[in-house]
Amino acid sequence: MGIATINPANGQVGKTFSPLDTAELEDRLARSATAYASYRATTHSERAGWMRAVADLLDEEAAATAALLTLEMGKTIRAARAEIAKCAAGCRYYAEHAAQMLADEVVEAGAVQATRAYVRWEPLGPVLAVMPWNFPMWQVIRFAAPTLMAGNVALLKHASNVPQTALYLEDLFRRAGFPQDVFSTLLIGSDRVETVLRDERVVGVSLTGSTEAGRSVAALAGEVLKPAVLELGGSDPFLVLPSADLEKAAEAAATARCQNNGQSCIAAKRFVVHADVADQFESLFAKALGALVVGDPAEEGADVGPLATERGREDVEELVADAVEKGATVVVGGERPPRPGWFYPPTLLTGVTRDMRMYTEEVFGPVAQLHRVADLDEALALANDSAFGLGSNAWTNDPAEQERCARELQAGMVFLNGMTTSYPELPFGGIKTSGYGRELGQLGIRAFCNAKTVWVGESGSGDATTARPE
Ligand code: NAP
């Protein structure tokens, strides 16, 4: 299926869309470049006004937008509403703080033989965003709000299974008052990303998606020498140590693994538990997973809806079958329910070993693996025995253990006694094959800026070269 809405709760094909043809794509790129030429000169306060209007529209239209997310990718209606509220808050945050985050950074002039020296944060131009379907609004907003506030313009290539959300986003920014073409949605398949990124009017790319997609786009960005931010896959560890509040940890573990129907890059996926509390934690965790209601995502009572695509469910089933065949034990779940749609139940496996695919691969569905370890050394070694390095969690009330986890977990983010999430205030991103660069926070808003050094000498004293010839 090309670019289309297919309801994951019943497999029914909804609206289908034709991709832009060559002339239409060229027209979009040209209009984006034209929009940038004037948009870059707008003030922070003008941009902030439009961004606040985006937030207001998001709030006003939340019910209909939430229903669209549920229809296109099977997110539960409660989770969809929460995602939209988060988007509105994110827009307001950048409206409020962008000017301060991008204020000139003054350097002590005497140290560089200047009368004045500073760094300005200037926009770069049209930035391409290649985005996934799993948080179809938030992934785009967390890119677009800072990027537009910095004076860039956005070109969105959204995942092919969320086209109506992609078109809604374009319409949203336009209706909020942003000048025409400052935010454009390109309905194209992934095979046309290369054409867009090679185009000389496009200055950079932000991709959130699988490690494979990231590798391919990173190679191209390297060839054309354009900045790239890559938010890729993850298989986050979740450590539980004896001093932890086990009930809280188990509850958070079930949410962390099953939120968004188990399809979150920062979902905790590998549960690494100290032997002293492993039995107790396993039973609490199994109980919490078993209590989650799998059901029609449009219904208020559902905790876990279907996986977004048929292929996605098959991938999960293959990983579980591989582990079971090689000796893992299913404690909870493990069988698709007999109903239409791409449902898969919350599942817990023990006895997962290094020869099983899920030890090293990302499971993008509600499947947890629980490992027992003898001590913190072993826990950290197992946690770090992964090619991924996105988020990580550790549950302990021992300050020395907290410090060790913060220092030694190989990840872009460490959350202690809480589950990993994203905040506009904090940088978000990973290391290793989870990608590079950061979204959100000050690092995020500066990702697509020119850090321009400005040096001002005394009148008649020459430039930096003559002032400091070495
Ligand atoms: P995906 O298949 O990589 O798709 C993501 C986006 O990339 C889509 O727009 C897709 O377009 C496009 N794409 C795919 N292959 C491409 C290629 N070779 N060149 C250029 N573009 C390409 O990932 P997904 O299945 O939608 O999302 C799940 C993955 O995203 C998981 O691995 C998850 O961990 C990761 N993720 C990471 C983060 C993070 O912040 N680190 C957040 C969310 C998700 P089409 O839809 O047209 O194929």
Coordinates of C-alpha atoms and ligand atoms in Angstrom, one line a residue:
M1 CA 0.0 0.0 0.0
G2 CA 1.3 3.4 -0.9
I3 CA 0.3 6.6 1.0
A4 CA -2.9 5.6 2.7
T5 CA -4.9 5.4 5.9
I6 CA -5.6 1.9 7.0
N7 CA -7.4 1.4 10.3
P8 CA -5.2 -1.0 12.4
A9 CA -8.1 -2.0 14.6
N10 CA -9.9 -3.7 11.7
G11 CA -7.5 -3.6 8.7
Q12 CA -9.9 -1.5 6.6
V13 CA -8.4 0.8 4.0
G14 CA -9.6 4.4 4.3
K15 CA -8.4 7.3 2.3
T16 CA -5.6 6.8 -0.2
F17 CA -3.5 9.5 -1.7
S18 CA -1.4 9.9 -4.8
P19 CA 2.2 11.1 -4.2
L20 CA 3.3 14.5 -5.5
D21 CA 4.5 14.2 -9.1
T22 CA 7.9 15.7 -10.1
A23 CA 6.4 19.1 -11.0
E24 CA 4.4 19.4 -7.8
L25 CA 7.4 18.5 -5.7
E26 CA 9.5 21.1 -7.5
D27 CA 6.8 23.7 -6.9
R28 CA 6.7 22.8 -3.2
L29 CA 10.5 23.2 -2.9
A30 CA 10.5 26.5 -4.8
R31 CA 7.7 27.9 -2.6
S32 CA 9.5 26.8 0.5
A33 CA 12.7 28.6 -0.5
T34 CA 10.7 31.7 -1.3
A35 CA 8.9 31.6 2.0
Y36 CA 12.2 31.3 3.8
A37 CA 13.5 34.5 2.2
S38 CA 11.0 36.6 4.0
Y39 CA 10.2 34.4 7.0
R40 CA 13.8 34.6 8.2
A41 CA 13.3 38.3 8.8
T42 CA 10.3 38.0 11.0
T43 CA 10.7 38.7 14.7
H44 CA 10.6 36.3 17.5
S45 CA 7.5 37.9 18.8
E46 CA 5.7 37.5 15.5
R47 CA 6.7 33.8 15.4
A48 CA 5.6 33.4 19.0
G49 CA 2.2 34.8 18.3
W50 CA 1.7 32.3 15.5
M51 CA 3.1 29.5 17.6
R52 CA 0.6 30.3 20.4
A53 CA -2.2 30.2 17.9
V54 CA -1.1 26.7 16.8
A55 CA -1.3 25.7 20.5
D56 CA -4.8 27.2 20.8
L57 CA -6.0 25.4 17.7
L58 CA -4.6 22.1 19.0
D59 CA -6.6 22.5 22.2
E60 CA -9.8 23.5 20.4
E61 CA -9.6 20.7 17.9
A62 CA -8.2 18.0 20.2
A63 CA -11.2 15.7 20.1
A64 CA -11.3 15.4 16.3
T65 CA -7.5 15.2 16.0
A66 CA -7.3 12.5 18.6
A67 CA -9.8 10.5 16.7
L68 CA -7.7 10.9 13.6
L69 CA -4.6 9.5 15.4
T70 CA -6.6 6.6 16.7
L71 CA -7.9 5.9 13.2
E72 CA -4.6 6.1 11.4
M73 CA -2.2 4.3 13.8
G74 CA -4.3 2.7 16.5
K75 CA -3.2 4.8 19.5
T76 CA -5.7 4.6 22.3
I77 CA -8.0 7.6 22.4
R78 CA -6.8 8.6 25.8
A79 CA -3.1 8.5 24.7
A80 CA -4.1 10.5 21.6
R81 CA -5.6 13.3 23.6
A82 CA -2.5 13.3 25.9
E83 CA -0.3 13.6 22.8
I84 CA -2.2 16.6 21.5
A85 CA -2.1 18.3 24.9
K86 CA 1.7 17.7 25.0
C87 CA 2.0 19.3 21.5
A88 CA 0.1 22.4 22.6
A89 CA 2.3 22.7 25.7
G90 CA 5.4 22.3 23.5
C91 CA 4.4 25.0 21.2
R92 CA 3.7 27.4 24.1
Y93 CA 7.1 26.6 25.6
Y94 CA 9.0 27.5 22.5
A95 CA 6.8 30.6 21.9
E96 CA 7.8 31.7 25.4
H97 CA 11.5 30.7 25.5
A98 CA 12.9 30.7 22.0
A99 CA 14.1 34.3 22.0
Q100 CA 16.0 33.7 25.2
M101 CA 17.4 30.4 24.0
L102 CA 18.7 32.1 20.8
A103 CA 19.9 35.3 22.3
D104 CA 23.3 36.5 21.3
E105 CA 26.1 34.9 23.4
V106 CA 28.5 37.6 24.3
V107 CA 32.2 36.6 24.7
E108 CA 34.6 38.6 26.9
A109 CA 35.9 41.0 24.2
G110 CA 39.3 41.7 25.8
A111 CA 40.2 38.0 25.6
V112 CA 39.8 38.0 21.8
Q113 CA 41.3 41.5 21.2
A114 CA 37.9 42.9 20.2
T115 CA 35.8 45.7 21.3
R116 CA 32.8 43.3 21.0
A117 CA 32.5 39.6 20.2
Y118 CA 29.5 37.4 20.2
V119 CA 27.8 34.4 18.7
R120 CA 24.5 34.9 16.8
W121 CA 22.1 32.0 16.2
E122 CA 20.8 32.4 12.7
P123 CA 18.4 30.2 10.7
L124 CA 19.7 28.1 7.8
G125 CA 16.7 27.6 5.5
P126 CA 14.3 24.9 4.5
V127 CA 14.8 21.8 6.7
L128 CA 13.5 18.4 5.8
A129 CA 11.8 16.3 8.5
V130 CA 11.4 12.6 7.9
M131 CA 9.0 11.4 10.6
P132 CA 7.6 8.2 11.9
W133 CA 4.0 7.3 12.6
N134 CA 4.2 6.3 16.2
F135 CA 3.7 9.8 17.7
P136 CA 2.4 11.3 14.5
M137 CA 1.8 14.7 16.1
W138 CA 4.4 15.1 18.8
Q139 CA 7.3 13.9 16.6
V140 CA 6.5 16.6 14.1
I141 CA 5.8 19.3 16.7
R142 CA 8.9 18.7 18.7
F143 CA 10.9 19.3 15.4
A144 CA 8.8 22.1 14.0
A145 CA 8.2 24.3 17.0
P146 CA 11.8 25.0 17.8
T147 CA 12.9 24.9 14.1
L148 CA 10.3 27.5 13.0
M149 CA 10.9 29.6 16.1
A150 CA 14.6 29.7 15.0
G151 CA 13.5 31.2 11.7
N152 CA 13.8 28.1 9.5
V153 CA 11.0 26.7 7.4
A154 CA 9.9 23.1 7.4
L155 CA 9.3 20.4 4.8
L156 CA 7.5 17.4 6.3
K157 CA 7.8 13.9 4.8
H158 CA 5.6 12.0 7.2
A159 CA 5.3 8.2 7.4
S160 CA 3.1 6.9 4.6
N161 CA 0.5 5.5 6.9
V162 CA -0.5 8.8 8.5
P163 CA -1.2 11.0 5.5
Q164 CA -4.3 12.7 7.0
T165 CA -2.3 13.7 10.1
A166 CA 0.4 15.0 7.8
L167 CA -2.1 17.2 5.9
Y168 CA -3.7 18.3 9.1
L169 CA -0.4 19.6 10.4
E170 CA 0.2 21.7 7.2
D171 CA -3.2 23.2 7.5
L172 CA -2.8 23.8 11.2
F173 CA 0.3 26.0 10.8
R174 CA -1.3 27.9 8.0
R175 CA -4.5 28.5 9.9
A176 CA -2.6 29.7 12.9
G177 CA -1.2 32.5 10.8
F178 CA 2.3 31.3 9.8
P179 CA 3.0 32.7 6.3
Q180 CA 2.2 30.5 3.4
D181 CA 4.7 27.6 2.8
V182 CA 6.6 28.1 6.0
F183 CA 5.4 24.6 6.9
S184 CA 4.8 22.2 4.0
T185 CA 3.7 18.6 3.9
L186 CA 5.2 16.6 1.0
L187 CA 3.2 13.5 0.3
I188 CA 6.0 11.4 -1.1
G189 CA 7.3 7.9 -0.4
S190 CA 10.7 7.3 1.2
D191 CA 12.3 6.7 -2.2
R192 CA 12.0 10.5 -2.9
V193 CA 13.7 11.6 0.3
E194 CA 17.0 11.5 -1.6
T195 CA 15.7 13.9 -4.3
V196 CA 14.6 16.4 -1.6
L197 CA 17.8 16.2 0.4
R198 CA 20.0 16.6 -2.6
D199 CA 18.1 19.7 -3.7
E200 CA 20.4 22.7 -3.0
R201 CA 17.5 24.7 -1.5
V202 CA 17.2 22.2 1.3
V203 CA 19.7 22.8 4.1
G204 CA 19.4 19.9 6.5
V205 CA 17.4 16.9 7.6
S206 CA 15.9 15.6 10.9
L207 CA 14.9 12.0 10.8
T208 CA 13.1 10.0 13.4
G209 CA 12.7 6.4 12.6
S210 CA 14.5 3.1 12.3
T211 CA 18.2 2.7 12.4
E212 CA 18.2 1.4 8.8
A213 CA 16.4 4.6 7.6
G214 CA 18.8 6.7 9.7
R215 CA 21.9 5.0 8.2
S216 CA 20.7 5.6 4.7
V217 CA 19.8 9.3 5.3
A218 CA 23.0 9.9 7.3
A219 CA 25.1 8.5 4.4
L220 CA 23.4 10.9 2.0
A221 CA 23.6 13.9 4.3
G222 CA 27.3 13.1 4.6
E223 CA 27.7 13.1 0.9
V224 CA 25.9 16.4 0.4
L225 CA 27.4 17.8 3.6
K226 CA 24.2 18.9 5.2
P227 CA 23.5 18.7 9.0
A228 CA 21.4 15.8 10.2
V229 CA 19.7 15.0 13.5
L230 CA 18.9 11.3 13.8
E231 CA 16.5 9.9 16.4
L232 CA 16.6 6.2 15.8
G233 CA 15.6 3.0 17.5
G234 CA 16.2 1.9 21.0
S235 CA 16.1 -1.1 23.3
D236 CA 16.2 0.8 26.6
P237 CA 17.2 -1.0 29.8
F238 CA 15.2 -0.7 33.0
L239 CA 17.2 -1.6 36.1
V240 CA 15.5 -2.6 39.3
L241 CA 17.7 -2.8 42.4
P242 CA 16.8 -4.0 45.9
S243 CA 16.3 -0.5 47.5
A244 CA 13.6 0.4 44.9
D245 CA 9.9 0.8 45.6
L246 CA 9.0 -2.4 43.8
E247 CA 5.3 -1.7 43.4
K248 CA 5.9 1.7 41.8
A249 CA 8.6 0.3 39.7
A250 CA 6.4 -2.6 38.4
E251 CA 3.6 -0.2 37.6
A252 CA 5.9 2.1 35.7
A253 CA 7.5 -0.9 34.0
A254 CA 4.1 -2.0 32.6
T255 CA 3.3 1.5 31.4
A256 CA 6.8 2.1 30.0
R257 CA 6.7 -1.1 28.0
C258 CA 3.1 -0.9 26.8
Q259 CA 2.4 2.8 26.3
N260 CA 1.6 3.6 22.7
N261 CA 0.7 -0.1 22.2
G262 CA 4.4 -0.9 22.9
Q263 CA 5.6 1.2 19.9
S264 CA 7.8 3.8 21.5
C265 CA 11.5 4.3 20.8
I266 CA 12.0 5.1 24.5
A267 CA 9.9 2.3 25.8
A268 CA 11.8 0.3 28.4
K269 CA 12.3 -3.0 26.6
R270 CA 14.9 -4.9 28.7
F271 CA 14.1 -5.3 32.4
V272 CA 17.2 -6.1 34.4
V273 CA 16.4 -7.1 37.9
H274 CA 18.6 -7.8 41.0
A275 CA 18.2 -11.4 42.1
D276 CA 17.2 -10.4 45.6
V277 CA 14.0 -8.8 44.4
A278 CA 13.5 -10.6 41.0
D279 CA 10.7 -13.0 42.1
Q280 CA 8.8 -10.3 43.8
F281 CA 9.2 -7.9 40.9
E282 CA 8.4 -10.5 38.3
S283 CA 5.1 -11.3 39.9
L284 CA 4.2 -7.6 40.3
F285 CA 5.2 -6.9 36.8
A286 CA 3.3 -9.9 35.4
K287 CA 0.2 -8.8 37.3
A288 CA 0.4 -5.2 36.0
L289 CA 0.8 -6.4 32.4
G290 CA -2.1 -8.8 32.8
A291 CA -4.3 -6.1 34.1
L292 CA -3.9 -3.9 31.0
V293 CA -7.1 -3.9 28.9
V294 CA -6.4 -4.7 25.3
G295 CA -9.3 -3.3 23.2
D296 CA -10.7 -1.1 20.5
P297 CA -8.5 2.0 20.7
A298 CA -11.5 4.3 20.1
E299 CA -13.0 3.1 23.4
E300 CA -12.2 5.0 26.6
G301 CA -11.4 1.9 28.6
A302 CA -8.6 0.5 26.3
D303 CA -5.1 0.6 27.6
V304 CA -3.5 -1.2 24.7
G305 CA -4.7 -1.0 21.1
P306 CA -3.5 -2.7 18.0
L307 CA -0.1 -2.5 16.4
A308 CA 0.0 0.1 13.7
T309 CA 0.7 -2.2 10.8
E310 CA 0.3 -5.9 9.9
R311 CA 4.0 -6.1 9.2
G312 CA 4.7 -4.6 12.6
R313 CA 2.8 -7.4 14.3
E314 CA 4.5 -10.1 12.2
D315 CA 7.9 -8.7 13.2
V316 CA 6.9 -8.9 16.9
E317 CA 5.6 -12.4 16.5
E318 CA 8.8 -13.6 14.7
L319 CA 10.9 -12.2 17.6
V320 CA 8.8 -14.0 20.2
A321 CA 8.8 -17.2 18.3
D322 CA 12.5 -17.1 17.9
A323 CA 13.0 -16.6 21.6
V324 CA 10.6 -19.3 22.6
E325 CA 12.1 -21.8 20.1
K326 CA 15.5 -21.2 21.7
G327 CA 14.2 -21.7 25.2
A328 CA 12.7 -18.5 26.6
T329 CA 9.6 -18.8 28.8
V330 CA 6.4 -16.9 28.2
V331 CA 5.1 -15.7 31.6
V332 CA 2.2 -13.6 30.3
G333 CA 0.7 -13.1 26.8
G334 CA 2.5 -14.4 23.7
E335 CA -0.5 -15.2 21.6
R336 CA -2.4 -12.9 19.2
P337 CA -6.0 -12.6 20.2
P338 CA -8.7 -14.0 17.9
R339 CA -10.1 -10.8 16.6
P340 CA -9.8 -8.6 13.5
G341 CA -7.1 -5.9 13.6
W342 CA -3.4 -6.2 14.4
F343 CA -3.7 -6.7 18.2
Y344 CA -0.9 -8.3 20.3
P345 CA -1.2 -8.7 24.0
P346 CA 1.2 -7.4 26.7
T347 CA 3.8 -10.2 27.0
L348 CA 6.5 -11.0 29.4
L349 CA 9.4 -13.4 28.7
T350 CA 12.1 -14.7 31.0
G351 CA 15.2 -16.8 30.1
V352 CA 16.2 -14.6 27.2
T353 CA 19.7 -15.3 26.1
R354 CA 22.2 -13.7 23.8
D355 CA 21.6 -16.1 20.9
M356 CA 18.0 -14.9 20.7
R357 CA 17.2 -12.1 18.3
M358 CA 15.3 -10.0 20.8
Y359 CA 18.4 -9.8 23.0
T360 CA 20.0 -7.5 20.4
E361 CA 17.1 -6.3 18.2
E362 CA 14.4 -3.8 19.0
V363 CA 11.0 -5.3 19.7
F364 CA 8.5 -2.7 18.5
G365 CA 5.4 -4.0 20.4
P366 CA 4.3 -4.7 24.0
V367 CA 6.9 -7.5 24.7
A368 CA 9.1 -7.3 27.8
Q369 CA 12.1 -9.5 28.6
L370 CA 13.1 -9.9 32.2
H371 CA 16.8 -10.7 33.1
R372 CA 18.0 -11.6 36.6
V373 CA 21.4 -10.4 37.6
A374 CA 23.5 -10.9 40.7
D375 CA 24.6 -7.3 41.4
L376 CA 24.8 -3.8 39.9
D377 CA 28.0 -4.6 38.0
E378 CA 26.2 -7.3 36.1
A379 CA 23.2 -5.1 35.7
L380 CA 25.2 -2.3 34.1
A381 CA 27.2 -4.8 31.9
L382 CA 23.9 -6.3 30.6
A383 CA 22.3 -2.9 30.1
N384 CA 25.3 -1.7 28.1
D385 CA 25.5 -4.9 26.0
S386 CA 23.5 -3.3 23.2
A387 CA 24.2 -1.5 20.0
F388 CA 21.5 1.0 21.0
G389 CA 21.9 3.9 23.5
L390 CA 18.7 5.9 23.5
G391 CA 17.1 6.1 27.0
S392 CA 17.6 4.1 30.2
N393 CA 15.9 3.7 33.5
A394 CA 17.1 2.7 36.9
W395 CA 15.1 2.2 40.1
T396 CA 17.1 2.5 43.3
N397 CA 16.9 4.7 46.4
D398 CA 20.6 4.3 47.1
P399 CA 22.4 7.6 46.2
A400 CA 25.6 5.8 45.3
E401 CA 23.9 3.4 43.0
Q402 CA 22.0 6.3 41.4
E403 CA 25.3 8.1 40.8
R404 CA 26.8 5.0 39.2
C405 CA 23.8 4.5 37.0
A406 CA 23.9 8.1 35.8
R407 CA 27.6 7.8 35.1
E408 CA 27.8 4.3 33.6
L409 CA 24.7 3.7 31.6
Q410 CA 25.6 4.2 28.0
A411 CA 22.6 6.2 26.8
G412 CA 21.6 9.7 25.8
M413 CA 19.2 9.8 28.7
V414 CA 19.1 8.3 32.2
F415 CA 15.8 8.5 34.2
L416 CA 16.1 7.4 37.8
N417 CA 13.0 6.3 39.6
G418 CA 10.8 7.4 36.7
M419 CA 10.1 6.3 33.2
T420 CA 11.8 8.0 30.2
T421 CA 9.9 10.7 28.5
S422 CA 10.5 13.9 26.6
Y423 CA 10.2 17.5 27.8
P424 CA 10.7 20.7 25.8
E425 CA 13.1 21.8 28.5
L426 CA 15.5 18.8 28.2
P427 CA 17.6 17.6 25.3
F428 CA 16.3 14.3 23.8
G429 CA 18.4 11.9 21.8
G430 CA 20.7 8.9 21.8
I431 CA 24.2 7.6 21.2
K432 CA 25.5 4.5 19.4
T433 CA 23.1 3.2 16.8
S434 CA 20.2 5.2 18.4
G435 CA 21.5 8.2 16.4
Y436 CA 23.1 11.6 17.0
G437 CA 22.2 15.2 17.6
R438 CA 19.6 16.3 20.0
E439 CA 16.0 17.5 19.7
L440 CA 14.4 19.7 22.3
G441 CA 16.0 21.9 24.9
Q442 CA 18.6 24.5 23.9
L443 CA 20.6 22.0 21.9
G444 CA 17.4 21.1 19.9
I445 CA 16.5 24.7 18.9
R446 CA 20.1 25.3 17.9
A447 CA 20.4 22.1 15.8
F448 CA 19.5 23.9 12.6
C449 CA 21.2 27.2 13.3
N450 CA 24.3 28.8 12.1
A451 CA 26.4 29.6 15.2
K452 CA 27.8 32.8 13.6
T453 CA 30.8 34.3 15.3
V454 CA 30.9 38.1 15.1
W455 CA 34.1 39.9 16.1
V456 CA 34.3 43.7 16.1
G457 CA 37.6 45.5 16.3
E458 CA 38.3 49.1 17.1
S459 CA 37.7 51.4 14.2
G460 CA 40.9 51.3 12.0
S461 CA 42.5 48.4 13.9
G462 CA 41.9 45.9 11.0
D463 CA 40.2 42.5 11.2
A464 CA 40.8 39.4 13.3
T465 CA 43.6 38.2 11.1
T466 CA 45.7 41.4 11.4
A467 CA 44.9 41.7 15.1
R468 CA 46.1 38.2 15.8
P469 CA 48.3 37.1 12.9
E470 CA 49.2 33.6 14.3
Ligands
NAP1 P1 10.9 3.8 9.5 O1 10.4 2.7 8.7 O2 12.3 4.1 9.6 O3 10.1 5.1 9.0 C1 10.3 6.4 9.5 C2 10.3 7.4 8.4 O4 11.4 7.3 7.6 C3 9.0 7.3 7.5 O5 8.7 8.6 7.1 C4 9.6 6.5 6.4 O6 8.8 6.7 5.2 C5 11.0 7.0 6.2 N1 11.9 6.1 5.7 C6 12.0 4.7 5.8 N2 13.1 4.2 5.2 C7 13.7 5.3 4.6 C8 14.9 5.4 3.8 N3 15.6 4.4 3.5 N4 15.2 6.7 3.4 C9 14.5 7.7 3.8 N5 13.4 7.7 4.5 C10 13.0 6.5 4.9 O7 10.4 3.7 11.0 P2 9.0 3.4 11.6 O8 8.7 2.0 11.4 O9 8.0 4.4 11.0 O10 9.2 3.8 13.1 C11 9.7 2.9 14.0 C12 11.1 3.2 14.3 O11 11.3 4.6 14.7 C13 11.6 2.4 15.5 O12 12.8 1.9 15.3 C14 11.6 3.5 16.6 O13 12.4 3.1 17.7 C15 12.1 4.6 15.9 N6 11.7 5.9 16.6 C16 12.7 6.6 17.2 C17 12.4 7.7 17.9 C18 13.5 8.6 18.6 O14 13.2 9.7 19.0 N7 14.7 8.1 18.7 C19 11.1 8.1 18.0 C20 10.1 7.4 17.5 C21 10.4 6.2 16.7 P3 7.7 5.6 4.7 O15 6.7 5.6 5.8 O16 7.2 6.2 3.5 O17 8.4 4.3 4.6

